[in-house]
């Protein structure tokens, strides 16, 4: 039974390269996967804003499209955290609640799927350069994912993994409506992350959530700071042959090529 | 639209962010405490078990609060305390004033206590012509400045040594210094005279043990011990949620409270007080005032779990909002994650009959949270703070009428209609491309003021996938 791929709306419309990298990676690993083209959103924006009732239609749509899947995989920890919360949504019938509860443990963030379901830590990727990793709050604290992305990155040929998370592993400042309601504070939180990145001696940051990536990238660009934000999938999809002899910059161009194509 | 409290927070936090020295002080002070805690945690394998034990004790205390309170009152009275209960802040202030007046006390020493901040006791005492001196160093400093504590366990963490040295010199407490030991010594000399002259000491209480009628006070500087033992009259004020069933319950609490509050293995001083001392040695009269002050209303609310809070302050240290904005930005007595939850109930105007406080959901600070979960991870009482904040946010939204729901109604409709959803996405990409990009930036000022808008790709992921891996579309 094929794995169903859930691609969050901001990857769908703002950074399709991340989705394509995920697709390439799954292809290379020989995973039988499908992308339900009529998927929409996990509903998290409404949920976080304090309108769980308006996350319900998204949840029900998800159940219709993904309910029969043996596994759901997503390059977004934050969306997976939302899927796992579906059983607690108000207004569900007992039958729906049971279906959501049964589906939740079959939904996986990409690195969790690769390491803990497929048992793969080495995926044949090559990425020359120094890369820092930033924990996303939902990945780290709701899903307990800290090890899997680091192991995958550490196994990438040529990649030197450094820590840019300060020991407190602070939030990037996105937080959904938070970023809109308190933009100055949100930006200060992003600045602290960018400063930690600079302190780690690199401008390349790997993340498991495109939302954190877009927040940091938007802030870095506004401030004219050097920043190269890459989703984990983009690094894992970079192939040895294509990257042979390439510099970090050329590798980045290879990934960006997906966006421009 | 944001609630008024959030707008005020935004204004105050933006000012705090612009103050580079304040910002650096907050980051450094909270970071140091967290680092000490982390280092010690590595040597404390039992911390997880302690957390579970504390959560269980607090749940039990919550479930049996009224019975435990009644038991505590009986046991305290048997131990020689005079026990009072105050329904609200005004009643608590009146009780304190009456007790001081009856004893003829005009000079009072006070140890650090958030509950006395909550009832704004110092103002009431000053208005009555009674001298009240804060004896905790941090609290002493903020009192000199006429400020509220910025943090519940580190009141002056928003200030650095240079600022404190300058303040002391200005107040004539000694020569300008930046040496913490010298500054502490200056304060000590000043405070020693106050301790000796005081006719009454006022403290809070970390816990009250129902089984034995014991007041439990934890501290690092010794001032609580002095405030509660030197003057002839001791008044302790405790929230009705502070009652613990048994003395044995202190075991995990005395380990995790210092660990989380200050990153210490144990508090420097732990006082267990069982009534007045025999004549000639210490206070001859001890009073305990139990304060409701909105707690019973909070206990009946969806956010009731916050009553388990031990006031350790570690959720403040780890909260990115607090770490950048500082406690004063929250505008109330209690800042940080727990302040967001307590503010509608505690430390405000007295709750009107029926429960909901005058602070109510309308002034909710529930948007001051990125839902990052760091506070829930660190809380020694396992309080699900972000979940409770989200609940408060949900209640606030529900109360604020149809207007706030409108965009989400549209969102919900789109998420159930894939074609409409895709169309909305296409519009978004269009809006991010010239010639509309400039206009979009102007229409999204709160995003765009601080962050550049993302670039728009030529095609959506689904469209690219249809070209590259058509067989994978389902
Ligand atoms: S969840 Fe909210 S309140 Fe808790 S630490 Fe994160 S931002 Fe602060
Ligand atoms: S909510 Fe938890 S972490 Fe915060 S002060 Fe209370 S006990 Fe400490």
XYZ file of C-alpha atoms and ligand atoms in Angstrom:
751
model
C 0.000 0.000 0.000
C 1.568 3.322 -1.021
C 2.614 5.966 1.469
C 0.531 9.136 1.116
C 2.442 12.394 1.023
C 1.069 15.427 2.860
C 2.653 18.663 1.658
C 1.732 21.763 3.641
C 0.231 24.743 1.872
C 3.245 27.011 2.351
C 5.477 24.433 0.634
C 2.843 23.927 -2.051
C 2.681 27.615 -2.906
C 5.824 29.270 -1.535
C 8.645 26.705 -1.557
C 7.696 23.849 -3.917
C 11.393 22.901 -4.070
C 10.991 21.313 -0.638
C 8.129 19.132 -1.851
C 10.065 18.159 -4.970
C 13.117 17.288 -2.908
C 10.907 15.096 -0.705
C 9.527 13.417 -3.841
C 13.024 12.830 -5.235
C 14.217 11.400 -1.951
C 11.302 8.957 -1.682
C 11.875 7.918 -5.317
C 15.522 7.243 -4.636
C 14.734 5.188 -1.544
C 12.300 3.102 -3.564
C 9.311 4.081 -1.465
C 5.971 3.514 -3.140
C 4.269 6.866 -2.605
C 1.331 8.905 -3.882
C 0.408 12.540 -3.629
C -3.331 13.173 -3.216
C -3.648 16.247 -5.432
C -6.809 17.548 -3.792
C -5.329 17.945 -0.318
C -5.716 21.332 1.333
C -4.429 22.417 4.759
C -4.049 20.713 8.122
C -6.142 23.451 9.736
C -3.516 24.525 12.211
C -3.768 28.291 11.542
C -7.386 28.371 12.712
C -6.666 26.022 15.588
C -3.768 28.093 16.921
C -5.702 31.319 16.512
C -8.260 29.978 18.977
C -10.847 28.715 16.489
C -10.641 24.938 16.736
C -14.161 24.665 15.298
C -12.865 26.164 12.066
C -10.084 23.575 11.891
C -12.754 20.879 11.730
C -13.538 21.066 7.972
C -9.806 20.687 7.245
C -9.589 17.702 9.560
C -12.583 16.039 7.939
C -11.193 16.682 4.476
C -7.910 15.141 5.576
C -9.741 12.081 6.874
C -11.565 11.655 3.539
C -8.354 11.840 1.517
C -5.859 10.156 3.850
C -8.008 8.064 6.171
C -7.329 4.750 4.454
C -3.539 5.230 4.289
C -1.245 2.834 6.032
C 1.272 5.666 6.422
C 1.092 9.407 5.918
C 4.428 11.190 5.535
C 4.997 14.945 5.567
C 8.017 17.243 5.337
C 6.331 19.366 8.018
C 6.560 18.435 11.681
C 4.170 21.197 12.540
C 1.377 19.774 10.349
C 1.965 16.285 11.719
C 1.632 17.672 15.232
C -1.731 19.094 14.161
C -2.870 15.743 12.703
C -2.040 14.107 15.998
C -4.274 16.637 17.766
C -7.314 15.919 15.589
C -8.871 13.451 18.058
C -9.187 16.306 20.577
C -11.074 18.656 18.254
C -14.434 19.787 19.565
C -17.533 18.749 17.654
C -16.371 15.316 16.495
C -18.696 12.341 16.497
C -17.385 9.379 18.529
C -16.834 7.474 15.268
C -14.785 10.319 13.784
C -12.810 10.641 16.966
C -11.966 6.958 16.843
C -10.905 7.197 13.193
C -8.652 10.182 13.900
C -7.175 8.423 16.900
C -6.407 5.365 14.810
C -4.878 7.451 12.010
C -2.720 9.700 14.220
C 0.051 7.201 14.993
C 0.310 6.352 11.268
C 1.231 9.972 10.430
C 4.941 10.767 10.361
C 7.224 13.688 9.906
C 9.790 12.893 7.196
C 12.884 12.334 9.373
C 10.864 10.272 11.831
C 9.586 8.157 8.925
C 13.041 7.631 7.447
C 14.788 6.732 10.686
C 12.087 5.122 12.797
C 9.872 3.479 10.178
C 12.220 2.739 7.275
C 15.260 2.307 9.499
C 17.361 4.416 7.125
C 19.950 6.862 8.401
C 22.110 6.943 5.306
C 20.145 7.994 2.259
C 22.965 8.428 -0.252
C 23.126 12.184 -0.011
C 26.184 14.353 -0.433
C 26.358 17.951 0.730
C 29.701 19.603 1.173
C 29.718 22.276 3.822
C 29.044 23.330 7.353
C 25.359 23.112 8.242
C 23.625 24.011 11.468
C 20.350 22.486 12.580
C 17.458 24.296 14.221
C 14.836 22.382 16.168
C 11.265 23.290 15.364
C 9.225 23.563 18.549
C 6.485 21.200 17.407
C 8.982 18.610 16.191
C 11.000 18.810 19.377
C 8.368 19.078 22.069
C 5.135 17.742 20.618
C 6.555 14.926 18.543
C 9.780 14.357 20.468
C 11.871 14.485 17.303
C 15.416 15.588 18.051
C 17.632 12.676 17.166
C 16.327 11.592 13.761
C 17.143 14.734 11.750
C 20.565 15.025 13.361
C 21.418 11.421 12.581
C 20.321 11.842 8.975
C 22.369 15.012 8.592
C 25.415 13.526 10.281
C 25.328 10.672 7.747
C 25.355 13.007 4.737
C 28.654 12.784 2.900
C 30.755 15.914 3.212
C 28.400 17.604 5.634
C 29.709 19.029 8.867
C 26.871 19.306 11.357
C 27.080 22.055 13.966
C 24.560 23.161 16.580
C 22.978 26.585 16.212
C 20.188 25.998 18.684
C 21.196 27.609 21.935
C 20.809 25.247 24.857
C 17.321 26.631 25.470
C 16.346 25.700 21.891
C 14.322 28.839 21.541
C 11.475 29.353 19.124
C 12.151 31.126 15.804
C 9.298 33.509 16.557
C 6.818 32.337 13.953
C 4.075 30.752 16.033
C 1.263 31.352 13.523
C -0.879 34.327 14.545
C 1.844 35.260 17.025
C 4.068 36.517 14.187
C 1.285 38.772 12.966
C 0.010 40.021 16.316
C 3.417 40.718 17.860
C 5.694 41.342 14.866
C 8.454 43.171 16.757
C 8.807 40.447 19.379
C 8.580 37.784 16.694
C 11.392 39.491 14.772
C 13.531 39.760 17.915
C 13.137 36.014 18.391
C 14.229 35.429 14.787
C 17.220 37.724 15.310
C 18.332 35.635 18.275
C 18.279 32.528 16.069
C 20.194 34.282 13.303
C 22.776 35.427 15.844
C 23.140 31.843 17.083
C 23.685 30.750 13.483
C 26.428 33.327 13.007
C 27.995 32.213 16.283
C 28.039 28.641 14.976
C 30.199 29.863 12.102
C 27.886 29.174 9.191
C 25.094 30.791 7.231
C 23.430 27.504 6.293
C 20.603 26.299 8.470
C 18.733 23.015 8.097
C 15.178 22.794 9.419
C 12.320 20.325 9.467
C 9.614 22.958 9.064
C 9.192 25.369 6.168
C 7.261 27.761 8.424
C 10.315 28.358 10.636
C 12.414 28.562 7.479
C 10.249 31.242 5.873
C 10.170 33.269 9.086
C 13.967 33.257 9.451
C 14.556 33.802 5.751
C 12.137 36.742 5.646
C 13.827 38.334 8.630
C 17.356 37.713 7.342
C 16.498 39.237 3.975
C 14.905 42.265 5.611
C 18.025 42.832 7.699
C 20.471 42.032 4.908
C 21.907 39.130 6.905
C 23.572 36.194 5.173
C 21.253 33.216 5.444
C 20.680 30.018 3.552
C 17.711 28.135 4.918
C 17.308 24.594 3.684
C 14.695 22.059 4.506
C 16.148 18.752 5.625
C 14.640 17.124 2.524
C 16.584 19.470 0.244
C 19.859 18.322 1.749
C 18.917 14.660 1.852
C 17.811 14.766 -1.801
C 21.135 16.207 -2.988
C 22.867 13.385 -4.772
C 26.498 12.429 -4.656
C 27.000 12.298 -8.427
C 25.370 15.637 -9.117
C 27.325 17.259 -6.310
C 30.704 15.663 -6.964
C 33.353 18.335 -6.763
C 30.699 20.987 -6.310
C 31.029 23.704 -3.731
C 28.296 24.392 -1.211
C 27.128 27.257 -3.400
C 26.759 25.075 -6.470
C 24.888 22.493 -4.446
C 22.484 25.188 -3.381
C 22.032 26.236 -7.007
C 21.182 22.643 -7.863
C 18.386 22.637 -5.324
C 17.164 26.078 -6.279
C 16.945 24.837 -9.850
C 13.752 23.062 -8.890
C 12.121 26.332 -8.037
C 13.150 28.007 -11.253
C 12.288 25.085 -13.542
C -8.007 42.254 16.213
C -5.885 42.114 19.307
C -7.221 42.431 22.829
C -6.294 45.713 24.590
C -3.900 43.900 26.929
C -2.049 42.492 23.921
C -1.812 45.925 22.320
C -0.373 47.316 25.550
C 2.023 44.388 25.716
C 3.108 45.046 22.153
C 3.853 48.690 22.939
C 5.744 47.922 26.140
C 7.670 44.973 24.703
C 8.715 46.997 21.675
C 10.088 49.646 24.019
C 11.904 46.955 26.001
C 13.428 45.525 22.811
C 14.727 48.973 21.912
C 16.561 49.159 25.250
C 19.737 47.235 24.453
C 20.941 47.130 28.065
C 17.611 45.830 29.366
C 17.476 43.236 26.599
C 20.996 42.028 27.352
C 20.251 41.869 31.096
C 17.181 39.710 30.534
C 18.925 37.323 28.161
C 21.961 36.970 30.409
C 20.106 36.504 33.701
C 17.609 33.954 32.387
C 20.306 32.141 30.404
C 22.560 31.793 33.453
C 19.792 30.335 35.597
C 18.843 27.876 32.874
C 22.471 26.845 32.414
C 22.887 26.192 36.146
C 19.669 24.203 36.184
C 20.737 22.161 33.195
C 24.135 21.363 34.683
C 22.567 20.214 37.930
C 19.843 18.235 36.203
C 22.473 15.960 34.701
C 23.325 14.835 38.245
C 19.714 14.394 39.355
C 18.392 11.187 37.867
C 15.247 11.354 40.004
C 13.960 14.615 38.579
C 11.350 12.981 36.351
C 9.961 10.939 39.230
C 9.911 14.065 41.379
C 7.942 15.899 38.698
C 5.370 13.154 38.565
C 5.131 13.065 42.333
C 4.647 16.836 42.460
C 1.969 16.755 39.776
C 0.145 14.052 41.745
C 0.419 15.977 45.028
C -0.846 19.153 43.411
C -3.730 17.344 41.723
C -4.693 15.844 45.052
C -4.452 19.237 46.755
C -6.633 20.708 44.035
C -9.288 18.012 44.290
C -9.505 18.254 48.082
C -8.765 21.959 48.462
C -11.632 22.944 50.747
C -11.195 19.948 53.032
C -7.439 20.502 53.241
C -7.955 24.183 53.918
C -10.326 23.348 56.778
C -7.825 20.829 58.170
C -4.977 23.336 57.846
C -6.987 25.941 59.746
C -7.640 23.543 62.615
C -4.021 22.416 62.799
C -2.619 25.937 62.516
C -4.896 27.117 65.304
C -3.826 24.170 67.445
C -0.203 25.181 66.831
C -0.927 28.681 68.116
C -1.475 30.593 64.878
C -4.417 32.924 64.529
C -6.038 32.049 61.213
C -7.989 34.398 58.949
C -9.487 34.158 55.539
C -9.791 37.077 53.108
C -12.188 36.971 50.181
C -10.324 39.568 48.148
C -7.333 41.893 48.103
C -9.156 44.702 49.922
C -10.169 42.378 52.755
C -6.603 41.072 53.043
C -5.176 44.590 53.200
C -7.732 45.594 55.843
C -6.850 42.542 57.934
C -3.135 43.324 57.839
C -3.727 46.954 58.738
C -5.995 45.997 61.643
C -3.414 43.524 62.986
C -0.600 46.062 62.748
C -2.728 48.720 64.393
C -3.751 46.436 67.255
C -0.076 45.698 67.895
C 0.917 49.342 67.539
C 3.353 48.391 64.787
C 4.601 51.285 62.614
C 7.745 49.693 61.186
C 7.426 46.552 59.112
C 9.993 44.325 57.405
C 8.760 42.253 54.523
C 10.247 39.268 52.793
C 9.784 38.668 49.104
C 6.229 37.596 48.451
C 4.298 37.775 45.209
C 0.979 37.521 47.028
C 1.632 40.811 48.820
C 2.409 42.339 45.409
C -0.856 40.858 44.221
C -2.828 42.702 46.912
C -0.629 45.808 46.526
C 0.088 45.753 50.243
C 3.014 48.187 50.240
C 0.879 51.000 48.873
C -1.806 50.370 51.516
C 0.790 50.370 54.317
C 2.472 53.517 53.058
C -0.911 55.227 52.800
C -1.506 54.355 56.463
C 1.825 55.912 57.427
C 3.492 52.587 58.131
C 7.090 52.127 57.006
C 7.517 48.908 55.031
C 10.942 47.737 53.920
C 11.527 44.957 51.417
C 14.349 42.770 52.671
C 15.010 40.493 49.701
C 17.844 42.124 47.782
C 16.110 42.037 44.426
C 12.830 43.215 45.873
C 14.656 45.908 47.869
C 16.128 47.172 44.594
C 12.805 47.344 42.757
C 11.222 48.991 45.799
C 13.903 51.691 45.671
C 12.969 52.235 42.027
C 9.243 52.254 42.677
C 8.851 49.306 40.317
C 7.138 45.962 40.464
C 9.247 42.810 40.298
C 10.132 41.944 36.715
C 10.318 38.246 37.571
C 8.569 36.229 40.276
C 11.745 34.778 41.813
C 14.349 37.260 40.553
C 12.616 40.630 40.924
C 15.551 42.711 39.651
C 16.863 40.436 36.905
C 16.183 43.202 34.398
C 18.975 45.278 35.938
C 22.739 44.768 35.839
C 25.394 45.480 38.469
C 26.276 48.852 37.011
C 22.670 50.006 37.220
C 22.251 48.650 40.747
C 25.530 50.219 41.895
C 24.447 53.583 40.503
C 21.076 53.271 42.235
C 22.683 52.465 45.601
C 25.084 55.379 45.295
C 22.209 57.697 44.417
C 20.246 56.526 47.469
C 23.234 57.096 49.733
C 23.623 53.419 50.571
C 27.371 53.462 49.963
C 30.087 54.247 47.438
C 29.372 53.404 43.808
C 30.347 49.814 43.184
C 29.768 47.091 40.633
C 30.848 44.293 42.905
C 27.856 42.136 43.873
C 29.360 41.306 47.252
C 29.973 44.954 48.080
C 26.443 45.851 46.978
C 24.960 43.051 49.043
C 26.972 44.220 52.036
C 25.686 47.778 51.571
C 22.104 46.558 51.507
C 22.738 44.342 54.506
C 24.005 47.212 56.645
C 20.947 49.241 55.729
C 18.560 46.345 56.315
C 20.072 45.186 59.601
C 18.902 48.344 61.321
C 15.456 47.888 59.790
C 15.229 44.303 61.033
C 16.173 45.283 64.571
C 13.695 48.153 64.704
C 10.768 46.317 63.085
C 7.655 45.685 65.124
C 6.198 43.277 62.613
C 7.381 40.955 59.871
C 5.274 40.059 56.851
C 5.972 37.026 54.678
C 4.241 34.838 52.150
C 4.269 31.058 52.425
C 5.546 28.585 49.855
C 3.367 25.890 51.340
C 1.082 25.231 54.276
C 0.994 21.639 55.494
C -2.548 20.626 56.485
C -1.487 17.537 58.418
C 0.713 19.416 60.881
C -0.278 23.071 60.600
C 3.189 24.041 59.399
C 4.209 27.055 57.339
C 6.976 26.305 54.853
C 9.224 29.113 53.593
C 12.107 28.687 51.123
C 14.754 31.280 50.430
C 18.402 32.022 49.782
C 19.273 35.157 51.706
C 17.993 34.502 55.214
C 15.626 37.459 55.170
C 12.506 35.357 55.379
C 13.896 33.659 58.457
C 14.632 37.042 60.022
C 11.316 38.622 59.015
C 9.411 35.730 60.505
C 11.440 35.321 63.689
C 12.863 38.653 64.791
C 9.895 41.052 65.224
C 7.295 40.275 67.888
C 4.502 39.970 65.309
C 4.585 37.739 62.218
C 1.881 37.844 59.555
C 1.991 35.292 56.753
C -0.256 35.606 53.718
C -0.952 32.502 51.663
C -3.155 31.747 48.689
C -5.752 29.099 49.461
C -4.056 26.882 46.848
C -0.840 26.618 48.875
C -2.090 23.887 51.195
C -0.398 20.477 50.950
C -1.813 17.312 52.489
C 1.224 15.914 54.297
C 4.650 16.894 55.570
C 6.120 14.063 53.482
C 4.903 15.855 50.354
C 7.726 18.344 50.842
C 10.284 15.755 49.809
C 10.117 16.153 45.991
C 9.166 19.827 46.281
C 12.242 20.783 48.273
C 14.396 19.230 45.539
C 12.726 20.600 42.427
C 11.761 24.047 43.624
C 15.363 25.269 44.165
C 16.503 23.422 41.043
C 13.982 25.159 38.832
C 13.964 28.529 40.551
C 17.662 29.224 40.790
C 19.498 26.169 39.525
C 20.511 25.165 43.042
C 20.664 21.752 44.631
C 18.778 23.053 47.649
C 17.496 26.346 48.944
C 19.976 28.000 51.318
C 17.314 28.296 53.989
C 14.147 26.310 54.532
C 11.945 27.410 57.428
C 9.260 25.165 58.851
C 7.240 27.219 61.310
C 4.908 25.600 63.788
C 3.368 28.436 65.703
C 4.734 31.146 67.996
C 7.877 30.519 69.977
C 7.892 30.383 73.775
C 7.907 33.844 75.341
C 11.140 35.746 75.045
C 12.323 34.092 71.866
C 10.885 35.284 68.582
C 7.374 36.398 67.737
C 4.753 36.102 70.408
C 1.961 36.296 67.862
C 1.681 34.632 64.463
C -1.152 35.123 62.022
C -1.956 33.373 58.776
C -4.224 35.030 56.243
C -5.593 32.747 53.553
C -6.499 34.693 50.442
C -9.070 33.675 47.872
C -8.677 36.762 45.685
C -10.054 35.097 42.553
C -8.608 31.644 43.198
C -11.938 29.881 43.656
C -13.153 31.460 40.423
C -9.961 30.287 38.732
C -10.461 26.814 40.220
C -13.829 26.652 38.465
C -12.419 27.838 35.112
C -10.990 25.821 32.212
C -7.542 27.079 33.228
C -7.803 25.690 36.783
C -4.640 23.619 36.422
C -2.505 26.753 36.789
C -3.409 26.704 40.507
C -0.832 23.929 40.851
C 1.875 26.518 40.146
C 4.722 26.531 42.685
C 5.925 29.997 41.613
C 9.369 28.637 40.749
C 9.722 31.046 37.835
C 11.423 28.618 35.462
C 8.684 28.997 32.838
C 9.617 32.690 32.683
C 13.293 31.910 32.190
C 12.598 29.615 29.285
C 9.800 31.585 27.588
C 11.142 33.424 24.530
C 8.549 36.165 25.018
C 9.664 36.821 28.587
C 13.346 36.460 27.710
C 13.064 39.239 25.133
C 10.420 41.519 26.622
C 10.872 41.185 30.393
C 8.246 41.024 33.093
C 7.119 44.642 33.051
C 5.835 44.281 29.499
C 3.024 42.055 30.803
C 1.615 44.991 32.740
C 0.378 42.966 35.710
C 1.691 41.466 38.894
C 2.525 38.045 37.469
C 4.441 37.992 34.168
C 5.301 35.248 31.703
C 3.331 32.120 30.882
C 1.737 31.860 34.311
C 0.970 35.567 34.324
C -1.009 35.219 31.099
C -3.203 32.689 32.902
C -3.403 34.368 36.294
C -3.933 37.953 35.132
C -7.659 37.615 34.386
C -8.251 36.350 37.924
C -5.506 37.463 40.301
C -3.917 40.760 41.088
C -6.606 42.815 39.489
C -9.813 44.357 40.664
C -11.828 42.110 42.960
C -13.897 39.556 41.102
C -17.535 40.542 40.842
C -20.124 38.138 42.144
C -20.410 35.180 39.821
C -16.714 34.635 39.313
C -15.374 36.176 36.137
C -12.986 38.908 37.105
C -13.114 42.516 36.074
C -9.949 41.730 34.127
C -11.923 39.108 32.249
C -11.223 37.554 28.907
C -11.568 40.939 27.176
C -8.132 41.997 28.371
C -6.615 38.601 27.829
C -2.887 38.362 27.157
C -3.443 34.996 25.515
C -1.865 36.136 22.244
C 1.475 36.694 23.961
C 2.562 33.139 23.275
C 4.143 31.422 20.277
C 2.841 28.047 21.552
C 6.422 26.757 21.537
C 5.804 24.434 24.512
C 9.093 25.271 26.243
C 7.305 26.262 29.448
C 5.365 23.009 29.635
C 8.595 21.105 29.158
C 10.311 22.782 32.108
C 7.439 23.160 34.604
C 8.174 21.030 37.704
C 4.449 20.674 38.374
C 3.801 19.428 34.826
C 1.302 22.198 34.169
C 0.339 22.224 30.473
C 0.791 26.003 30.236
C 0.552 26.437 26.429
C -2.573 24.286 26.309
C -4.136 26.459 28.992
C -3.045 29.634 27.196
C -4.568 28.266 24.013
C -7.790 27.552 25.914
C -7.820 31.125 27.212
C -7.249 32.336 23.647
C -10.123 30.199 22.426
C -12.409 31.539 25.163
C -11.357 35.111 24.330
C -12.116 34.547 20.643
C -15.487 33.018 21.463
C -16.329 36.037 23.612
C -15.194 38.636 21.100
C -18.020 38.066 18.663
C -18.464 37.190 15.017
C -15.911 39.717 13.737
C -12.892 37.777 14.915
C -14.317 34.562 13.440
C -14.915 35.920 9.947
C -11.500 35.232 8.379
C -11.462 31.779 9.933
C -14.904 30.990 8.607
C -13.562 31.711 5.123
C -10.427 29.673 5.853
C -12.556 26.729 6.984
C -14.702 26.905 3.870
C -11.616 26.846 1.646
C -9.979 23.917 3.403
C -12.987 21.776 2.559
C -12.949 22.809 -1.141
C -9.734 21.723 -2.889
C -10.364 23.705 -6.088
C -11.104 26.908 -4.191
C -8.069 26.252 -1.982
C -5.799 25.873 -5.012
C -7.251 29.011 -6.544
C -6.570 30.961 -3.342
C -2.995 29.699 -3.452
C -2.620 30.824 -7.043
C -3.880 34.255 -6.042
C -1.314 34.354 -3.254
C 1.507 33.574 -5.683
C 0.204 36.279 -8.006
C 0.085 38.744 -5.123
C 3.746 38.058 -4.352
C 4.892 38.801 -7.913
C 5.318 42.134 -9.627
C 3.344 44.235 -10.290
C 1.217 43.324 -7.246
C 4.097 42.624 -4.848
C 4.495 46.213 -3.685
C 0.793 46.488 -3.008
C 0.772 43.206 -1.070
C 3.624 44.448 1.078
C 1.573 47.518 1.926
C -1.482 45.378 2.693
C 0.487 43.127 5.036
C 2.224 45.724 7.168
C 2.479 43.694 10.338
C 4.308 40.960 8.479
C 6.237 43.154 6.163
C 7.486 45.753 8.628
C 9.790 43.214 10.191
C 10.236 40.550 7.505
C 10.610 40.535 3.753
C 7.765 38.782 1.945
C 8.677 35.404 0.502
C 9.404 35.095 -3.196
C 6.769 33.403 -5.337
C 7.685 30.334 -7.381
C 6.520 30.013 -10.977
C 4.331 27.016 -10.295
C 2.884 25.264 -7.267
C 4.284 21.986 -6.035
C 1.301 20.065 -7.396
C 1.781 21.593 -10.850
C 5.497 20.726 -10.839
C 4.739 17.219 -9.679
C 2.277 16.748 -12.540
C 5.160 17.508 -14.934
C 7.842 15.423 -13.234
C 6.160 12.491 -11.513
C 2.658 12.336 -13.026
C 2.286 8.706 -11.996
C 2.511 9.691 -8.346
C -0.562 11.874 -8.355
C -3.515 10.286 -6.683
S 4.521 28.148 24.891
Fe 4.109 30.340 24.936
S 4.241 30.921 27.077
Fe 5.199 28.893 26.876
S 7.370 29.320 26.593
Fe 6.478 29.172 24.552
S 5.924 31.269 23.998
Fe 6.276 31.249 26.231
S 3.896 27.374 36.062
Fe 5.336 25.734 36.525
S 7.295 26.511 35.767
Fe 5.931 28.270 35.917
S 6.321 29.142 37.930
Fe 4.609 27.730 38.141
S 5.530 25.791 38.750
Fe 7.168 27.065 37.938
